[in-house]
Amino acid sequence: MKILLINPINPSYYYRFGLIFPPLGLGYLSATLKKHGHEVKIVDMNIEKFNYKDQNYTDYDLVGISSDTVRFPWAEYIAKRVKSQGVKVVMGGPHPSVDAYNILKNEIADYIVLGEGEESFLSLVNSLDSGEKEPKIGGVGYVSENGDVHLSSMRFISDLDSIPFPDWDGLSVDKYNWKSYGKRSMSIISSRGCPFDCEFCSVSQLMGRLWRKRSVENVVEEMKVLVKKYGYEFLVFFDDNFTVDPKRVINLSERIMQEDLHVNCFAFSRMDEIVGHEDMVEAMSKAGCKMLFIGFESANEEAMKEFNKKESISIAYDAVRILKKYHIDVFASFILGALSDTKKSIKETVRFAKSLNSLVTEFSILTPIPGTRLYKKLESNLLTKDYSLYDMTHLVFKHPNFSPEELRKIFVNSYISIYSTPQKIFTVGLPYLKKLIATRKKYSELQKQIESLKA
């Protein structure tokens, strides 16, 4: 079959700073489909001009659209245009996986791939190719001819080494120009899932709490491709939790050094996976790790319990001290607007953030993303279902202590408080300002695309 895979525009504020990496999910799907003889084209609307209204979708047998919650409005616009030309639409990704019933019932898509798609989507494509319109496949949803919505369970892949590397050429990786520490950067994933179950996070629902890992050998082979074939000097590990298994991280770090890859890295971790595992941090540093993302979340212990973080802020300073000892920078993330938050507690969180003196500090507004336990708790208190506002910078539910305008103002002032100090202005503020200016033209073009989608 001839298949078009589309990654809709991402309107989040990360993208406004040019932080754009290829859609690895579509890259994995493309590699899997091509391996089995299908013809695939990937379009990422964040890096290339793609007027969805003027496309002739009849050139394809099937159009797949990936979407999380904040991008779903754009995915819906595209899907309706594709269907108007009589071409079948398959949706996948975090949001369609948790809102499949409504999407199918409202005839936005013909099929939904639930959860991880490499095996399910391939099975669906093969079934459609053979003329079977209502395949009984795990991880696939659709509306039957009699109007009933058929949904199967989400599908998760246990042997991640069985999945081919992403279709790097099909992703047109040369068009992605993000630099970390002045070095060309590319994304990679070495594991899926997370054993924790934070209330605001959908990972445990979408990827399973059973953490699954690729073998060290498999990961290193892909790193070789990215470093030696494509010339990347910095790899961003987008694992939901890279340091779950400290021994594996040490083994991977040792292999990176043995292979003499000379590559720097960024990854996601937790406070309690740093404290008590100094040997892991040392190995990561020697192998080239430059920065770790840590979700400190709040100075409010009540909020931490509310988030089900299962770790205490009391170990935060120890975690930062260990990382700084081994010259690994900290990307500190905080959430404002917990149900227990007050103006006083948020001020304490901002003071706490300042005291950590991390290289990068990020604030988000608590957002109930569909598929999370937080969403179920707050569904009756939602102020809007305009999913374009679910970007972690807007209050979208009725908060007991803040109006949307109040919390938005606090959110902005929190950033000003952190980055207005002389040290931050020159070490982080000005470089990011330069990056923002450099990407302003690109973002203006992106905004025009967004407006054209709305029209």
Short mmCIF file of C-alpha atoms in Angstrom, two decimals:
data_model
loop_
_atom_site.label_atom_id
_atom_site.label_comp_id
_atom_site.label_asym_id
_atom_site.label_seq_id
_atom_site.Cartn_x
_atom_site.Cartn_y
_atom_site.Cartn_z
CA MET A 1 0.00 0.00 0.00
CA LYS A 2 0.97 3.64 -0.48
CA ILE A 3 0.77 5.44 2.86
CA LEU A 4 1.16 9.07 3.95
CA LEU A 5 2.07 9.72 7.60
CA ILE A 6 1.47 13.24 8.92
CA ASN A 7 2.82 14.93 12.05
CA PRO A 8 0.57 18.00 12.68
CA ILE A 9 1.80 21.38 13.85
CA ASN A 10 2.86 21.57 17.50
CA PRO A 11 1.84 24.96 18.96
CA SER A 12 3.60 24.47 22.31
CA TYR A 13 6.04 27.03 23.66
CA TYR A 14 8.96 24.59 23.30
CA TYR A 15 8.50 24.78 19.54
CA ARG A 16 8.45 28.56 19.70
CA PHE A 17 12.07 28.34 20.77
CA GLY A 18 12.89 26.07 17.84
CA LEU A 19 13.07 22.92 20.01
CA ILE A 20 11.93 20.66 17.20
CA PHE A 21 12.91 17.01 16.89
CA PRO A 22 11.60 14.48 14.36
CA PRO A 23 8.47 12.44 15.16
CA LEU A 24 10.19 9.19 16.11
CA GLY A 25 6.85 7.39 16.41
CA LEU A 26 6.21 7.93 12.70
CA GLY A 27 9.82 7.02 11.99
CA TYR A 28 9.33 3.65 13.67
CA LEU A 29 6.07 3.06 11.79
CA SER A 30 7.66 3.95 8.46
CA ALA A 31 10.62 1.63 9.01
CA THR A 32 8.30 -1.23 9.99
CA LEU A 33 6.00 -0.71 7.00
CA LYS A 34 8.84 -0.36 4.50
CA LYS A 35 10.41 -3.55 5.85
CA HIS A 36 7.23 -5.35 4.77
CA GLY A 37 7.06 -3.85 1.30
CA HIS A 38 4.82 -0.81 1.75
CA GLU A 39 5.55 2.63 0.30
CA VAL A 40 5.63 5.40 2.90
CA LYS A 41 6.05 9.18 2.95
CA ILE A 42 6.41 11.20 6.17
CA VAL A 43 5.34 14.86 6.42
CA ASP A 44 6.26 16.88 9.51
CA MET A 45 4.32 20.13 9.33
CA ASN A 46 6.64 21.69 11.92
CA ILE A 47 9.59 21.81 9.52
CA GLU A 48 8.06 21.84 6.05
CA LYS A 49 5.31 23.70 4.27
CA PHE A 50 2.30 21.47 3.82
CA ASN A 51 -1.01 23.04 2.87
CA TYR A 52 -3.39 20.31 3.94
CA LYS A 53 -6.27 21.91 2.04
CA ASP A 54 -4.61 21.68 -1.38
CA GLN A 55 -3.25 18.14 -1.17
CA ASN A 56 -4.47 15.37 -3.44
CA TYR A 57 -4.79 12.59 -0.89
CA THR A 58 -6.15 10.20 -3.50
CA ASP A 59 -2.50 9.60 -4.41
CA TYR A 60 -2.42 7.45 -1.27
CA ASP A 61 -4.29 4.36 -0.12
CA LEU A 62 -4.20 5.44 3.50
CA VAL A 63 -3.30 8.52 5.56
CA GLY A 64 -2.02 8.13 9.12
CA ILE A 65 -2.09 11.10 11.53
CA SER A 66 -0.26 11.13 14.87
CA SER A 67 -1.42 13.41 17.66
CA ASP A 68 -1.15 14.22 21.32
CA THR A 69 -3.80 16.35 23.04
CA VAL A 70 -2.50 19.85 22.25
CA ARG A 71 -2.15 18.99 18.54
CA PHE A 72 -5.48 17.21 18.22
CA PRO A 73 -7.43 20.20 16.81
CA TRP A 74 -4.99 20.37 13.89
CA ALA A 75 -5.11 16.59 13.44
CA GLU A 76 -8.91 16.80 13.24
CA TYR A 77 -8.81 19.52 10.57
CA ILE A 78 -6.47 17.41 8.46
CA ALA A 79 -8.46 14.21 8.96
CA LYS A 80 -11.70 15.82 7.81
CA ARG A 81 -10.01 17.10 4.65
CA VAL A 82 -8.56 13.67 3.89
CA LYS A 83 -11.89 11.92 4.43
CA SER A 84 -13.65 14.45 2.18
CA GLN A 85 -11.60 12.99 -0.68
CA GLY A 86 -12.71 9.46 0.14
CA VAL A 87 -9.35 8.34 1.56
CA LYS A 88 -9.22 6.27 4.75
CA VAL A 89 -7.76 7.93 7.87
CA VAL A 90 -5.93 6.16 10.68
CA MET A 91 -5.18 8.11 13.85
CA GLY A 92 -2.66 7.16 16.51
CA GLY A 93 -0.67 8.67 19.33
CA PRO A 94 -1.48 9.61 22.94
CA HIS A 95 -4.75 11.48 22.43
CA PRO A 96 -6.49 9.17 19.91
CA SER A 97 -5.51 6.21 22.09
CA VAL A 98 -7.46 7.55 25.09
CA ASP A 99 -10.30 9.27 23.20
CA ALA A 100 -10.83 6.61 20.55
CA TYR A 101 -14.56 6.09 21.17
CA ASN A 102 -15.49 9.75 20.62
CA ILE A 103 -13.19 10.13 17.62
CA LEU A 104 -14.68 7.08 15.91
CA LYS A 105 -18.28 7.86 16.87
CA ASN A 106 -17.91 11.39 15.46
CA GLU A 107 -16.43 9.93 12.25
CA ILE A 108 -13.23 11.95 12.56
CA ALA A 109 -11.15 8.87 11.69
CA ASP A 110 -11.87 5.48 10.18
CA TYR A 111 -9.45 3.58 12.39
CA ILE A 112 -7.57 4.22 15.63
CA VAL A 113 -4.30 2.53 16.58
CA LEU A 114 -4.37 2.14 20.35
CA GLY A 115 -1.08 2.31 22.25
CA GLU A 116 2.14 1.32 20.52
CA GLY A 117 1.58 1.07 16.81
CA GLU A 118 4.40 -0.82 15.12
CA GLU A 119 2.70 -4.23 15.23
CA SER A 120 -0.94 -3.07 15.23
CA PHE A 121 -0.60 -0.60 12.37
CA LEU A 122 1.29 -3.10 10.24
CA SER A 123 -1.42 -5.71 10.85
CA LEU A 124 -4.12 -3.17 10.00
CA VAL A 125 -2.39 -2.11 6.77
CA ASN A 126 -1.93 -5.73 5.70
CA SER A 127 -5.58 -6.50 6.45
CA LEU A 128 -6.85 -3.49 4.49
CA ASP A 129 -4.51 -4.39 1.66
CA SER A 130 -6.14 -7.81 1.47
CA GLY A 131 -9.64 -6.28 1.43
CA GLU A 132 -10.60 -6.94 5.06
CA LYS A 133 -12.33 -3.77 6.32
CA GLU A 134 -13.19 -4.92 9.85
CA PRO A 135 -10.10 -6.79 11.03
CA LYS A 136 -10.07 -8.36 14.48
CA ILE A 137 -6.68 -6.99 15.51
CA GLY A 138 -5.36 -6.17 18.96
CA GLY A 139 -4.68 -2.48 19.40
CA VAL A 140 -7.07 -1.30 16.65
CA GLY A 141 -10.45 0.43 16.87
CA TYR A 142 -13.05 1.18 14.19
CA VAL A 143 -16.78 1.60 13.53
CA SER A 144 -18.40 -1.50 12.04
CA GLU A 145 -20.86 -1.32 9.15
CA ASN A 146 -23.78 -1.54 11.59
CA GLY A 147 -22.52 1.57 13.42
CA ASP A 148 -21.05 -0.10 16.50
CA VAL A 149 -17.70 1.14 17.80
CA HIS A 150 -15.27 -1.75 18.05
CA LEU A 151 -12.35 -1.18 20.44
CA SER A 152 -9.68 -3.69 21.43
CA SER A 153 -7.13 -3.37 24.22
CA MET A 154 -4.02 -1.24 23.83
CA ARG A 155 -1.06 -3.16 22.53
CA PHE A 156 2.42 -3.05 24.04
CA ILE A 157 5.58 -4.55 22.59
CA SER A 158 7.75 -6.57 24.95
CA ASP A 159 10.79 -7.12 22.70
CA LEU A 160 11.86 -3.61 21.71
CA ASP A 161 14.92 -4.96 19.90
CA SER A 162 12.55 -6.52 17.36
CA ILE A 163 11.54 -3.06 16.12
CA PRO A 164 13.72 -1.66 13.31
CA PHE A 165 15.50 1.64 13.88
CA PRO A 166 13.46 4.71 12.85
CA ASP A 167 13.39 5.54 9.14
CA TRP A 168 15.97 8.30 9.51
CA ASP A 169 16.13 9.07 5.79
CA GLY A 170 12.33 9.14 5.54
CA LEU A 171 12.26 11.57 8.47
CA SER A 172 14.56 13.95 6.54
CA VAL A 173 16.72 14.45 9.62
CA ASP A 174 18.90 17.00 7.83
CA LYS A 175 16.03 19.49 8.18
CA TYR A 176 16.22 19.46 12.01
CA ASN A 177 18.77 21.96 13.28
CA TRP A 178 18.49 22.10 17.06
CA LYS A 179 21.85 22.47 18.82
CA SER A 180 22.65 21.53 22.41
CA TYR A 181 25.79 23.02 23.89
CA GLY A 182 26.60 24.19 20.38
CA LYS A 183 26.45 20.66 18.94
CA ARG A 184 24.04 19.19 16.36
CA SER A 185 21.41 17.25 18.29
CA MET A 186 19.13 14.34 17.52
CA SER A 187 16.63 12.35 19.56
CA ILE A 188 16.71 8.65 20.45
CA ILE A 189 14.61 6.33 22.64
CA SER A 190 16.17 3.42 24.53
CA SER A 191 13.21 2.29 26.65
CA ARG A 192 9.45 2.61 26.96
CA GLY A 193 7.11 2.98 29.88
CA CYS A 194 7.66 4.07 33.47
CA PRO A 195 7.10 2.06 36.68
CA PHE A 196 5.79 5.13 38.48
CA ASP A 197 2.25 6.47 38.23
CA CYS A 198 2.28 10.24 38.68
CA GLU A 199 -1.27 11.57 38.65
CA PHE A 200 -0.65 14.20 35.95
CA CYS A 201 1.24 11.89 33.57
CA SER A 202 -0.31 9.68 30.89
CA VAL A 203 2.77 7.50 30.30
CA SER A 204 1.67 4.71 32.63
CA GLN A 205 -1.71 4.59 30.86
CA LEU A 206 -0.33 4.76 27.31
CA MET A 207 2.98 2.93 27.54
CA GLY A 208 2.36 0.68 30.50
CA ARG A 209 3.85 0.72 33.99
CA LEU A 210 5.93 -2.25 32.93
CA TRP A 211 9.18 -0.55 31.95
CA ARG A 212 10.70 -2.18 28.87
CA LYS A 213 14.25 -1.67 27.69
CA ARG A 214 16.21 -2.15 24.51
CA SER A 215 19.43 -4.10 24.92
CA VAL A 216 22.60 -2.08 25.38
CA GLU A 217 23.95 -3.58 22.15
CA ASN A 218 20.87 -2.47 20.20
CA VAL A 219 21.02 1.07 21.56
CA VAL A 220 24.73 1.43 20.84
CA GLU A 221 24.23 0.26 17.25
CA GLU A 222 21.66 3.01 16.68
CA MET A 223 23.93 5.55 18.34
CA LYS A 224 26.68 4.55 15.90
CA VAL A 225 24.34 5.24 12.99
CA LEU A 226 23.41 8.68 14.30
CA VAL A 227 26.98 9.67 15.19
CA LYS A 228 28.99 8.10 12.38
CA LYS A 229 26.54 8.17 9.45
CA TYR A 230 24.63 11.37 10.16
CA GLY A 231 27.29 13.27 12.11
CA TYR A 232 25.34 14.06 15.30
CA GLU A 233 27.43 15.08 18.30
CA PHE A 234 24.63 15.28 20.90
CA LEU A 235 21.83 12.77 21.54
CA VAL A 236 18.68 13.53 23.52
CA PHE A 237 17.27 10.39 25.14
CA PHE A 238 13.51 10.88 25.18
CA ASP A 239 12.91 7.85 27.42
CA ASP A 240 10.18 8.70 29.91
CA ASN A 241 12.59 7.58 32.63
CA PHE A 242 16.13 6.83 31.45
CA THR A 243 17.63 5.91 34.84
CA VAL A 244 15.14 3.30 36.09
CA ASP A 245 17.86 0.63 35.96
CA PRO A 246 21.18 2.10 37.19
CA LYS A 247 23.19 -1.01 36.25
CA ARG A 248 21.94 -0.77 32.66
CA VAL A 249 22.88 2.92 32.52
CA ILE A 250 26.39 2.08 33.77
CA ASN A 251 26.72 -0.71 31.18
CA LEU A 252 25.53 1.58 28.40
CA SER A 253 27.92 4.32 29.53
CA GLU A 254 30.83 1.89 29.50
CA ARG A 255 29.93 0.68 26.00
CA ILE A 256 29.76 4.27 24.72
CA MET A 257 33.30 4.81 25.97
CA GLN A 258 34.52 1.48 24.58
CA GLU A 259 33.12 2.37 21.16
CA ASP A 260 34.83 5.78 21.38
CA LEU A 261 31.66 7.52 20.18
CA HIS A 262 32.58 10.99 21.49
CA VAL A 263 28.95 12.02 21.89
CA ASN A 264 27.22 14.13 24.55
CA CYS A 265 23.78 13.27 25.93
CA PHE A 266 20.69 14.57 27.71
CA ALA A 267 18.17 12.34 29.52
CA PHE A 268 15.22 12.28 31.93
CA SER A 269 15.57 11.09 35.52
CA ARG A 270 14.23 11.43 39.08
CA MET A 271 15.67 12.68 42.36
CA ASP A 272 15.45 9.29 44.03
CA GLU A 273 17.24 7.62 41.11
CA ILE A 274 20.19 10.00 41.52
CA VAL A 275 20.57 9.87 45.30
CA GLY A 276 22.07 6.53 46.24
CA HIS A 277 23.40 5.88 42.73
CA GLU A 278 26.44 8.12 42.55
CA ASP A 279 28.34 5.40 40.64
CA MET A 280 25.73 5.67 37.87
CA VAL A 281 26.06 9.45 37.73
CA GLU A 282 29.84 9.18 37.55
CA ALA A 283 29.62 6.67 34.67
CA MET A 284 27.15 8.89 32.79
CA SER A 285 29.44 11.88 33.20
CA LYS A 286 32.46 10.00 31.88
CA ALA A 287 30.41 8.82 28.87
CA GLY A 288 29.44 12.38 27.96
CA CYS A 289 26.15 13.13 29.73
CA LYS A 290 25.82 16.92 29.95
CA MET A 291 22.37 17.44 31.45
CA LEU A 292 19.56 15.60 33.21
CA PHE A 293 15.91 16.64 33.38
CA ILE A 294 14.54 16.28 36.92
CA GLY A 295 10.91 16.81 37.87
CA PHE A 296 11.21 18.48 41.28
CA GLU A 297 7.61 19.66 40.79
CA SER A 298 6.96 21.60 44.01
CA ALA A 299 8.25 22.76 47.38
CA ASN A 300 4.85 21.83 48.75
CA GLU A 301 4.96 18.29 50.19
CA GLU A 302 1.16 18.16 50.11
CA ALA A 303 1.31 18.81 46.36
CA MET A 304 3.90 16.05 45.96
CA LYS A 305 1.52 13.60 47.62
CA GLU A 306 -1.30 14.93 45.46
CA PHE A 307 0.81 14.26 42.35
CA ASN A 308 1.62 10.74 43.63
CA LYS A 309 5.32 11.45 43.04
CA LYS A 310 6.38 8.98 45.76
CA GLU A 311 9.52 10.97 46.54
CA SER A 312 10.23 13.82 48.94
CA ILE A 313 11.68 17.22 48.13
CA SER A 314 13.99 16.68 51.12
CA ILE A 315 16.46 14.87 48.82
CA ALA A 316 16.45 17.57 46.13
CA TYR A 317 19.63 19.30 47.29
CA ASP A 318 21.48 15.99 47.55
CA ALA A 319 20.46 15.11 43.97
CA VAL A 320 21.66 18.47 42.65
CA ARG A 321 24.89 18.27 44.64
CA ILE A 322 25.72 14.85 43.16
CA LEU A 323 24.99 15.97 39.62
CA LYS A 324 27.08 19.13 39.97
CA LYS A 325 29.93 17.11 41.50
CA TYR A 326 30.18 15.22 38.22
CA HIS A 327 29.63 18.31 36.06
CA ILE A 328 26.15 17.33 34.87
CA ASP A 329 23.84 20.32 34.48
CA VAL A 330 20.32 20.26 35.87
CA PHE A 331 17.14 20.96 33.92
CA ALA A 332 14.72 21.51 36.81
CA SER A 333 10.99 21.24 36.16
CA PHE A 334 8.19 22.51 38.40
CA ILE A 335 4.39 22.38 38.28
CA LEU A 336 2.32 25.35 39.44
CA GLY A 337 -1.35 25.07 40.35
CA ALA A 338 -1.70 21.90 42.38
CA LEU A 339 -5.13 21.76 43.96
CA SER A 340 -3.46 22.41 47.33
CA ASP A 341 -1.41 25.32 45.96
CA THR A 342 -1.88 28.86 47.24
CA LYS A 343 -0.04 32.06 46.37
CA LYS A 344 2.16 31.42 49.39
CA SER A 345 3.03 27.85 48.43
CA ILE A 346 3.85 28.86 44.84
CA LYS A 347 6.16 31.60 46.11
CA GLU A 348 7.87 28.91 48.20
CA THR A 349 8.24 26.74 45.10
CA VAL A 350 9.80 29.60 43.13
CA ARG A 351 12.20 30.34 46.00
CA PHE A 352 13.02 26.64 46.13
CA ALA A 353 13.67 26.63 42.38
CA LYS A 354 16.01 29.60 42.73
CA SER A 355 17.92 27.97 45.57
CA LEU A 356 18.68 24.88 43.48
CA ASN A 357 20.54 27.13 41.04
CA SER A 358 20.00 24.75 38.13
CA LEU A 359 21.16 25.74 34.65
CA VAL A 360 17.62 25.59 33.27
CA THR A 361 14.40 26.01 35.23
CA GLU A 362 11.01 25.23 33.70
CA PHE A 363 7.54 25.96 35.05
CA SER A 364 4.30 24.37 33.85
CA ILE A 365 0.70 24.90 34.86
CA LEU A 366 -1.00 21.74 36.10
CA THR A 367 -2.99 20.38 33.15
CA PRO A 368 -5.40 17.42 33.19
CA ILE A 369 -4.41 15.63 29.98
CA PRO A 370 -6.99 13.07 28.78
CA GLY A 371 -5.85 9.61 29.78
CA THR A 372 -4.46 10.67 33.15
CA ARG A 373 -5.96 10.03 36.56
CA LEU A 374 -5.92 13.80 37.03
CA TYR A 375 -8.25 14.19 34.06
CA LYS A 376 -10.73 11.73 35.55
CA LYS A 377 -10.63 13.61 38.83
CA LEU A 378 -11.17 17.04 37.26
CA GLU A 379 -13.33 16.22 34.24
CA SER A 380 -16.45 17.73 35.82
CA ASN A 381 -14.51 20.94 36.58
CA LEU A 382 -13.02 21.59 33.15
CA LEU A 383 -13.35 25.16 31.91
CA THR A 384 -12.72 24.28 28.27
CA LYS A 385 -12.18 21.38 25.91
CA ASP A 386 -10.27 23.53 23.45
CA TYR A 387 -7.32 21.16 23.42
CA SER A 388 -5.03 23.76 21.86
CA LEU A 389 -4.97 25.34 25.34
CA TYR A 390 -3.78 22.09 26.98
CA ASP A 391 -0.15 23.17 26.47
CA MET A 392 0.84 23.41 30.15
CA THR A 393 0.75 27.22 30.05
CA HIS A 394 -3.00 27.72 30.61
CA LEU A 395 -5.31 26.84 33.49
CA VAL A 396 -8.09 24.76 31.92
CA PHE A 397 -10.03 23.68 35.02
CA LYS A 398 -11.82 25.45 37.84
CA HIS A 399 -9.15 25.86 40.51
CA PRO A 400 -10.14 26.34 44.17
CA ASN A 401 -7.65 29.19 44.65
CA PHE A 402 -6.88 30.77 41.27
CA SER A 403 -8.59 32.12 38.19
CA PRO A 404 -6.97 31.33 34.81
CA GLU A 405 -5.78 34.92 34.54
CA GLU A 406 -4.25 34.93 38.03
CA LEU A 407 -2.34 31.70 37.54
CA ARG A 408 -1.16 32.74 34.09
CA LYS A 409 0.26 35.94 35.59
CA ILE A 410 1.97 33.97 38.37
CA PHE A 411 3.36 31.57 35.75
CA VAL A 412 4.92 34.40 33.73
CA ASN A 413 6.25 36.18 36.84
CA SER A 414 7.84 32.93 38.04
CA TYR A 415 9.95 32.81 34.90
CA ILE A 416 10.86 36.50 35.26
CA SER A 417 11.89 35.90 38.85
CA ILE A 418 14.24 33.07 37.86
CA TYR A 419 15.78 34.53 34.73
CA SER A 420 16.09 38.19 35.72
CA THR A 421 19.09 37.61 37.99
CA PRO A 422 22.43 38.78 36.53
CA GLN A 423 23.84 35.24 36.45
CA LYS A 424 20.84 33.79 34.60
CA ILE A 425 20.57 36.67 32.16
CA PHE A 426 24.06 36.08 30.82
CA THR A 427 24.30 32.29 31.13
CA VAL A 428 20.82 31.31 29.96
CA GLY A 429 18.56 34.30 29.34
CA LEU A 430 20.52 35.97 26.53
CA PRO A 431 21.34 32.71 24.69
CA TYR A 432 17.66 31.76 24.75
CA LEU A 433 16.69 35.27 23.66
CA LYS A 434 19.08 35.00 20.71
CA LYS A 435 17.57 31.61 19.89
CA LEU A 436 14.08 33.07 20.06
CA ILE A 437 15.03 35.92 17.72
CA ALA A 438 16.67 33.48 15.31
CA THR A 439 13.54 31.33 15.20
CA ARG A 440 11.04 34.20 15.19
CA LYS A 441 10.62 34.07 11.42
CA LYS A 442 10.13 30.31 11.51
CA TYR A 443 7.57 30.65 14.31
CA SER A 444 5.71 33.41 12.42
CA GLU A 445 5.41 31.02 9.49
CA LEU A 446 4.18 28.33 11.90
CA GLN A 447 1.54 30.69 13.27
CA LYS A 448 0.34 31.41 9.73
CA GLN A 449 -0.02 27.68 9.16
CA ILE A 450 -2.00 27.36 12.40
CA GLU A 451 -4.32 30.18 11.36
CA SER A 452 -4.80 28.59 7.93
CA LEU A 453 -5.82 25.36 9.63
CA LYS A 454 -8.41 27.20 11.71
CA ALA A 455 -9.86 29.00 8.67
#
